[in-house]
CSV table of N, CA, C and O in Angstrom, one decimal:
chain,number,residue,atom,x,y,z
A,24,MET,N,40.5,-68.3,97.5
A,24,MET,CA,39.2,-68.6,97.2
A,24,MET,C,39.8,-68.2,95.0
A,24,MET,O,40.4,-67.1,95.2
A,25,ARG,N,39.3,-69.3,95.2
A,25,ARG,CA,39.1,-68.9,93.2
A,25,ARG,C,38.6,-69.2,92.4
A,25,ARG,O,37.1,-70.1,92.4
A,26,TYR,N,38.3,-68.6,91.2
A,26,TYR,CA,37.5,-69.2,90.3
A,26,TYR,C,37.7,-70.3,89.6
A,26,TYR,O,39.1,-70.8,89.7
A,27,SER,N,36.0,-70.2,88.9
A,27,SER,CA,37.3,-72.1,88.1
A,27,SER,C,38.5,-72.2,87.0
A,27,SER,O,38.6,-73.6,87.2
A,28,ASP,N,39.3,-71.0,87.0
A,28,ASP,CA,40.1,-71.1,85.6
A,28,ASP,C,41.4,-71.1,86.4
A,28,ASP,O,42.5,-70.9,85.8
A,29,ASN,N,40.7,-71.3,88.2
A,29,ASN,CA,42.2,-71.5,89.0
A,29,ASN,C,42.2,-69.8,89.7
A,29,ASN,O,43.5,-69.3,89.7
A,30,ARG,N,42.3,-68.6,89.0
A,30,ARG,CA,42.4,-67.0,89.1
A,30,ARG,C,42.1,-66.6,90.3
A,30,ARG,O,40.5,-67.8,90.8
A,31,ILE,N,42.6,-66.2,91.1
A,31,ILE,CA,42.4,-65.9,92.3
A,31,ILE,C,41.6,-64.7,92.1
A,31,ILE,O,41.4,-64.1,91.8
A,32,VAL,N,40.3,-65.1,92.9
A,32,VAL,CA,39.4,-63.9,93.3
A,32,VAL,C,40.0,-62.7,94.4
A,32,VAL,O,40.8,-63.0,95.3
A,33,LYS,N,39.3,-61.4,94.3
A,33,LYS,CA,40.1,-60.5,94.6
A,33,LYS,C,39.1,-58.7,94.9
A,33,LYS,O,38.1,-59.3,94.0
A,34,THR,N,39.0,-58.9,95.7
A,34,THR,CA,38.2,-57.8,95.8
A,34,THR,C,38.6,-56.2,94.6
A,34,THR,O,39.9,-56.0,93.9
A,35,GLY,N,37.3,-56.3,94.5
A,35,GLY,CA,37.4,-55.2,93.2
A,35,GLY,C,36.8,-56.2,91.7
A,35,GLY,O,36.4,-55.0,91.4
A,36,ASP,N,37.1,-57.4,91.7
A,36,ASP,CA,36.5,-57.6,90.4
A,36,ASP,C,35.2,-57.1,90.1
A,36,ASP,O,34.3,-57.6,91.3
A,37,LEU,N,35.0,-57.3,88.7
A,37,LEU,CA,33.9,-57.3,88.1
A,37,LEU,C,33.1,-58.4,87.8
A,37,LEU,O,33.8,-58.8,87.0
A,38,VAL,N,32.3,-59.1,87.9
A,38,VAL,CA,32.1,-60.4,88.2
A,38,VAL,C,30.1,-60.7,87.6
A,38,VAL,O,29.4,-59.5,88.1
A,39,CYS,N,30.1,-61.3,87.3
A,39,CYS,CA,28.7,-61.5,86.7
A,39,CYS,C,28.3,-63.2,87.4
A,39,CYS,O,29.3,-63.6,87.0
A,40,LEU,N,26.9,-62.8,87.7
A,40,LEU,CA,26.4,-64.3,89.0
A,40,LEU,C,25.0,-64.9,88.3
A,40,LEU,O,23.5,-64.1,88.0
A,41,ARG,N,25.3,-65.7,87.8
A,41,ARG,CA,23.7,-67.1,86.6
A,41,ARG,C,23.8,-66.1,85.3
A,41,ARG,O,23.3,-66.4,84.6
A,42,GLY,N,24.6,-65.9,84.8
A,42,GLY,CA,25.0,-65.3,83.5
A,42,GLY,C,23.7,-64.1,83.7
A,42,GLY,O,23.6,-63.3,82.8
A,43,ARG,N,23.5,-62.8,84.6
A,43,ARG,CA,22.8,-62.1,84.4
A,43,ARG,C,22.8,-61.1,85.9
A,43,ARG,O,22.5,-60.0,85.6
A,44,GLN,N,23.0,-61.1,86.6
A,44,GLN,CA,23.6,-60.0,87.8
A,44,GLN,C,24.6,-60.1,87.8
A,44,GLN,O,25.2,-60.3,88.4
A,45,LEU,N,25.3,-57.8,87.4
A,45,LEU,CA,26.8,-57.8,87.8
A,45,LEU,C,26.1,-57.7,89.3
A,45,LEU,O,26.2,-57.2,89.7
A,46,GLY,N,28.1,-57.5,89.6
A,46,GLY,CA,28.0,-57.4,90.8
A,46,GLY,C,29.8,-57.5,91.0
A,46,GLY,O,30.8,-57.7,90.2
A,47,VAL,N,30.5,-56.4,92.0
A,47,VAL,CA,31.9,-56.6,92.5
A,47,VAL,C,32.2,-56.8,94.1
A,47,VAL,O,31.4,-57.1,94.5
A,48,ILE,N,33.5,-57.3,93.8
A,48,ILE,CA,33.6,-58.4,95.2
A,48,ILE,C,34.3,-57.2,96.1
A,48,ILE,O,35.2,-56.6,95.5
A,49,GLY,N,33.0,-57.8,96.5
A,49,GLY,CA,33.7,-56.1,98.3
A,49,GLY,C,34.8,-57.0,98.8
A,49,GLY,O,35.9,-55.3,99.8
A,50,CYS,N,35.1,-58.2,99.4
A,50,CYS,CA,35.7,-58.4,100.4
A,50,CYS,C,35.8,-59.7,100.3
A,50,CYS,O,35.4,-61.2,99.6
A,51,VAL,N,36.6,-60.6,100.2
A,51,VAL,CA,37.1,-62.3,100.1
A,51,VAL,C,37.5,-62.6,101.6
A,51,VAL,O,39.2,-62.9,101.6
A,52,ILE,N,37.5,-62.8,101.8
A,52,ILE,CA,37.2,-63.8,103.8
A,52,ILE,C,38.3,-64.4,103.5
A,52,ILE,O,39.7,-64.2,104.1
A,53,ASP,N,38.3,-65.4,102.6
A,53,ASP,CA,39.2,-66.6,102.5
A,53,ASP,C,41.0,-66.4,102.1
A,53,ASP,O,41.8,-66.2,102.6
A,54,ASN,N,41.0,-64.7,101.1
A,54,ASN,CA,42.7,-64.5,101.0
A,54,ASN,C,42.7,-63.0,102.1
A,54,ASN,O,43.7,-63.2,101.7
A,55,ASP,N,41.5,-63.3,103.0
A,55,ASP,CA,42.4,-61.7,104.2
A,55,ASP,C,42.6,-60.4,103.4
A,55,ASP,O,42.7,-59.6,103.3
A,56,ASP,N,41.5,-60.0,102.3
A,56,ASP,CA,41.0,-59.2,101.3
A,56,ASP,C,40.0,-58.3,101.1
A,56,ASP,O,39.0,-59.3,101.3
A,57,TYR,N,40.2,-57.4,102.4
A,57,TYR,CA,39.1,-56.4,102.6
A,57,TYR,C,39.1,-54.6,102.1
A,57,TYR,O,40.0,-54.1,101.3
A,58,THR,N,37.7,-54.0,102.2
A,58,THR,CA,37.7,-53.2,101.2
A,58,THR,C,37.7,-51.8,102.1
A,58,THR,O,37.0,-51.8,103.2
A,59,ASP,N,37.7,-51.2,102.3
A,59,ASP,CA,36.9,-50.0,103.1
A,59,ASP,C,35.5,-49.8,103.1
A,59,ASP,O,34.5,-49.7,104.3
A,60,GLU,N,34.6,-50.4,103.2
A,60,GLU,CA,33.7,-50.8,102.4
A,60,GLU,C,32.7,-52.2,102.9
A,60,GLU,O,31.5,-51.5,103.8
A,61,PHE,N,33.8,-52.9,103.3
A,61,PHE,CA,33.8,-54.5,103.9
A,61,PHE,C,34.7,-54.5,104.4
A,61,PHE,O,35.5,-55.3,104.3
A,62,PRO,N,34.9,-53.9,105.8
A,62,PRO,CA,36.3,-54.1,106.6
A,62,PRO,C,36.4,-55.3,107.3
A,62,PRO,O,35.4,-56.0,107.4
A,63,LYS,N,37.2,-55.5,107.3
A,63,LYS,CA,38.0,-56.7,108.1
A,63,LYS,C,37.1,-56.7,109.8
A,63,LYS,O,36.7,-57.2,110.2
A,64,SER,N,37.5,-55.6,110.3
A,64,SER,CA,36.5,-55.5,111.3
A,64,SER,C,34.9,-56.4,111.3
A,64,SER,O,34.4,-56.3,112.7
A,65,ASP,N,34.0,-55.8,110.6
A,65,ASP,CA,32.6,-56.0,110.3
A,65,ASP,C,32.8,-57.4,109.6
A,65,ASP,O,31.3,-58.0,110.0
A,66,TYR,N,33.6,-58.2,109.0
A,66,TYR,CA,33.5,-59.7,108.4
A,66,TYR,C,34.3,-60.6,108.6
A,66,TYR,O,34.0,-61.9,108.1
A,67,ALA,N,35.3,-61.1,109.6
A,67,ALA,CA,36.6,-61.3,109.3
A,67,ALA,C,35.7,-62.6,110.5
A,67,ALA,O,35.8,-63.8,110.0
A,68,TYR,N,34.6,-62.3,111.4
A,68,TYR,CA,33.9,-63.3,111.9
A,68,TYR,C,33.3,-64.3,111.6
A,68,TYR,O,33.4,-65.4,111.7
A,69,LEU,N,33.3,-64.5,109.4
A,69,LEU,CA,32.6,-65.4,108.9
A,69,LEU,C,32.9,-66.0,108.2
A,69,LEU,O,33.3,-67.3,107.6
A,70,GLU,N,34.4,-66.1,108.5
A,70,GLU,CA,35.9,-66.8,108.9
A,70,GLU,C,36.4,-67.6,107.0
A,70,GLU,O,36.8,-68.2,106.7
A,71,HIS,N,35.4,-67.3,106.5
A,71,HIS,CA,35.7,-67.5,104.8
A,71,HIS,C,34.2,-66.9,104.1
A,71,HIS,O,33.7,-67.0,104.7
A,72,GLY,N,34.2,-66.5,102.6
A,72,GLY,CA,33.3,-66.2,101.6
A,72,GLY,C,34.1,-65.2,101.1
A,72,GLY,O,34.7,-64.8,101.3
A,73,ILE,N,33.0,-65.1,100.1
A,73,ILE,CA,33.3,-63.2,100.0
A,73,ILE,C,31.7,-62.2,100.0
A,73,ILE,O,30.5,-62.5,100.1
A,74,MET,N,32.4,-61.0,100.2
A,74,MET,CA,30.9,-60.5,100.1
A,74,MET,C,31.0,-59.9,98.5
A,74,MET,O,32.2,-59.2,98.1
A,75,LEU,N,29.4,-59.4,98.2
A,75,LEU,CA,29.7,-59.4,96.7
A,75,LEU,C,28.1,-57.7,97.0
A,75,LEU,O,26.7,-58.3,97.5
A,76,ARG,N,29.0,-56.9,96.2
A,76,ARG,CA,27.9,-55.5,95.9
A,76,ARG,C,27.4,-55.9,94.6
A,76,ARG,O,28.5,-55.8,93.9
A,77,LEU,N,26.2,-56.3,94.5
A,77,LEU,CA,25.3,-56.2,94.1
A,77,LEU,C,24.8,-55.2,92.5
A,77,LEU,O,25.0,-54.4,93.1
A,78,SER,N,24.7,-54.7,91.1
A,78,SER,CA,24.7,-53.6,91.0
A,78,SER,C,23.3,-53.0,91.4
A,78,SER,O,23.3,-51.7,90.5
A,79,ASN,N,22.5,-53.6,91.9
A,79,ASN,CA,21.4,-53.3,91.9
A,79,ASN,C,21.1,-52.5,93.2
A,79,ASN,O,20.0,-52.4,93.9
A,80,GLY,N,22.5,-52.4,94.7
A,80,GLY,CA,23.0,-52.4,95.7
A,80,GLY,C,22.7,-53.1,96.3
A,80,GLY,O,22.7,-52.9,97.8
A,81,ASN,N,22.0,-54.4,95.8
A,81,ASN,CA,22.3,-55.4,97.4
A,81,ASN,C,23.4,-56.4,97.5
A,81,ASN,O,24.1,-56.1,97.1
A,82,VAL,N,23.5,-56.6,99.1
A,82,VAL,CA,24.8,-57.2,98.9
A,82,VAL,C,24.8,-58.5,99.7
A,82,VAL,O,23.5,-58.9,99.7
A,83,LEU,N,25.3,-59.8,98.8
A,83,LEU,CA,24.7,-60.5,99.4
A,83,LEU,C,26.5,-61.7,99.4
A,83,LEU,O,27.6,-61.4,99.0
A,84,TYR,N,25.8,-62.7,100.4
A,84,TYR,CA,27.4,-63.2,101.6
A,84,TYR,C,27.1,-64.4,100.6
A,84,TYR,O,26.5,-65.0,100.1
A,85,LEU,N,28.8,-64.8,99.9
A,85,LEU,CA,28.5,-66.2,98.8
A,85,LEU,C,30.1,-66.5,99.9
A,85,LEU,O,30.5,-66.9,100.1
A,86,GLU,N,29.2,-67.7,101.1
A,86,GLU,CA,29.2,-68.9,101.6
A,86,GLU,C,30.8,-69.5,100.5
A,86,GLU,O,32.2,-70.2,101.9
A,87,GLU,N,30.0,-69.7,99.6
A,87,GLU,CA,31.7,-70.3,98.9
A,87,GLU,C,31.5,-70.3,97.7
A,87,GLU,O,30.3,-70.6,97.0
A,88,TYR,N,32.8,-70.3,96.6
A,88,TYR,CA,32.7,-70.3,95.3
A,88,TYR,C,32.0,-71.2,95.0
A,88,TYR,O,31.3,-72.3,95.1
A,89,THR,N,31.4,-70.5,93.6
A,89,THR,CA,30.3,-71.3,92.8
A,89,THR,C,30.8,-70.5,91.4
A,89,THR,O,31.2,-69.9,90.6
A,90,GLU,N,30.6,-71.7,91.0
A,90,GLU,CA,31.1,-72.1,89.1
A,90,GLU,C,30.0,-71.1,88.5
A,90,GLU,O,30.4,-70.5,87.0
A,91,GLU,N,28.3,-70.3,89.3
A,91,GLU,CA,28.2,-69.1,88.3
A,91,GLU,C,28.2,-67.9,88.9
A,91,GLU,O,28.0,-66.9,88.3
A,92,LEU,N,29.7,-68.2,89.4
A,92,LEU,CA,30.4,-66.4,89.6
A,92,LEU,C,31.7,-66.8,88.8
A,92,LEU,O,33.3,-66.7,88.7
A,93,VAL,N,31.2,-65.8,87.4
A,93,VAL,CA,32.6,-65.5,86.5
A,93,VAL,C,33.6,-63.8,86.5
A,93,VAL,O,32.3,-62.7,86.4
A,94,LEU,N,34.2,-64.2,86.4
A,94,LEU,CA,35.1,-62.6,86.7
A,94,LEU,C,35.0,-62.6,84.9
A,94,LEU,O,35.4,-63.1,83.8
A,95,ILE,N,34.2,-60.9,85.0
A,95,ILE,CA,34.5,-59.9,83.8
A,95,ILE,C,35.4,-59.3,83.5
A,95,ILE,O,36.3,-59.1,82.8
A,96,SER,N,36.6,-58.8,84.6
A,96,SER,CA,37.6,-57.9,84.6
A,96,SER,C,38.0,-56.8,86.3
A,96,SER,O,37.0,-57.5,87.2
A,97,ARG,N,39.2,-57.3,86.2
A,97,ARG,CA,39.2,-56.7,87.2
A,97,ARG,C,39.2,-55.4,87.6
A,97,ARG,O,39.1,-54.8,86.9
A,98,GLY,N,39.6,-55.1,88.9
A,98,GLY,CA,39.3,-53.5,89.0
A,98,GLY,C,39.9,-53.1,89.3
A,98,GLY,O,41.4,-53.4,89.5
A,99,VAL,N,39.4,-51.5,89.0
A,99,VAL,CA,40.5,-50.6,88.4
A,99,VAL,C,41.4,-50.4,90.1
A,99,VAL,O,42.3,-49.8,90.6
A,100,ASP,N,40.1,-49.6,90.8
A,100,ASP,CA,41.0,-49.5,92.3
A,100,ASP,C,39.8,-50.3,93.5
A,100,ASP,O,38.8,-50.6,93.7
A,101,GLU,N,41.0,-51.0,93.9
A,101,GLU,CA,40.3,-52.1,93.9
A,101,GLU,C,40.2,-51.7,95.8
A,101,GLU,O,39.1,-52.6,96.6
A,102,LYS,N,40.4,-50.8,96.9
A,102,LYS,CA,40.1,-50.5,97.6
A,102,LYS,C,38.7,-49.7,97.4
A,102,LYS,O,38.0,-49.1,98.4
A,103,ASN,N,38.6,-49.5,96.1
A,103,ASN,CA,37.1,-48.8,95.8
A,103,ASN,C,36.2,-49.4,95.4
A,103,ASN,O,36.1,-48.6,94.2
A,104,PRO,N,35.3,-49.8,95.2
A,104,PRO,CA,34.8,-51.2,94.2
A,104,PRO,C,34.1,-49.9,92.8
A,104,PRO,O,33.4,-49.7,94.4
A,105,ALA,N,33.5,-50.1,92.0
A,105,ALA,CA,32.2,-49.4,91.6
A,105,ALA,C,32.3,-50.2,90.2
A,105,ALA,O,32.7,-50.9,89.8
A,106,PHE,N,30.8,-49.8,89.4
A,106,PHE,CA,30.8,-50.5,88.4
A,106,PHE,C,30.9,-49.6,87.2
A,106,PHE,O,30.5,-48.2,87.2
A,107,PRO,N,31.6,-50.3,86.5
A,107,PRO,CA,31.6,-49.9,85.0
A,107,PRO,C,30.6,-49.4,84.5
A,107,PRO,O,31.1,-48.2,83.3
A,108,TRP,N,29.9,-49.1,84.6
A,108,TRP,CA,28.4,-49.4,83.1
A,108,TRP,C,27.4,-49.7,84.0
A,108,TRP,O,27.4,-50.8,85.2
A,109,SER,N,25.8,-50.6,83.2
A,109,SER,CA,24.8,-50.4,84.0
A,109,SER,C,24.7,-52.0,84.5
A,109,SER,O,25.7,-52.6,83.9
A,110,ASP,N,23.3,-51.9,84.7
A,110,ASP,CA,22.9,-53.3,85.4
A,110,ASP,C,23.0,-54.6,84.0
A,110,ASP,O,22.9,-55.2,85.0
A,111,ASP,N,22.9,-54.1,83.4
A,111,ASP,CA,22.4,-54.7,82.0
A,111,ASP,C,24.1,-55.7,81.3
A,111,ASP,O,24.8,-55.1,81.4
A,112,VAL,N,24.0,-56.9,81.7
A,112,VAL,CA,25.6,-57.7,80.8
A,112,VAL,C,26.6,-56.6,80.2
A,112,VAL,O,27.2,-56.4,79.6
A,113,ASP,N,25.9,-56.6,79.2
A,113,ASP,CA,26.4,-56.7,77.0
A,113,ASP,C,26.4,-55.3,77.5
A,113,ASP,O,26.3,-54.8,76.3
A,114,GLY,N,25.7,-54.5,78.3
A,114,GLY,CA,26.0,-52.5,78.4
A,114,GLY,C,25.0,-51.6,77.5
A,114,GLY,O,25.1,-50.2,77.7
A,115,ARG,N,24.1,-52.6,77.5
A,115,ARG,CA,22.7,-52.3,76.6
A,115,ARG,C,21.7,-52.1,77.7
A,115,ARG,O,21.8,-52.6,78.5
A,116,GLU,N,21.2,-50.3,77.7
A,116,GLU,CA,20.0,-49.9,78.7
A,116,GLU,C,19.1,-50.6,78.7
A,116,GLU,O,18.4,-50.9,77.1
């Protein structure tokens, strides 16, 4: 799976969904890329797509790439994704 600019979607990537919701990529099933929180044993059956941990704590499965998913930054620790700031996209509380 790739972003619209052709970069590969990777676990730990910090993304913005629909211009307002932050999330961290938990696993990329298409690329066989998983984390401790989203292990292959639990998600490989889906066959393709990504699992996304949203900043509000919800988990979202995206079966295919959408242009509404924008890469903000690459994750520091791909095996333990985390949010670097608050839920607000521009960093303000």
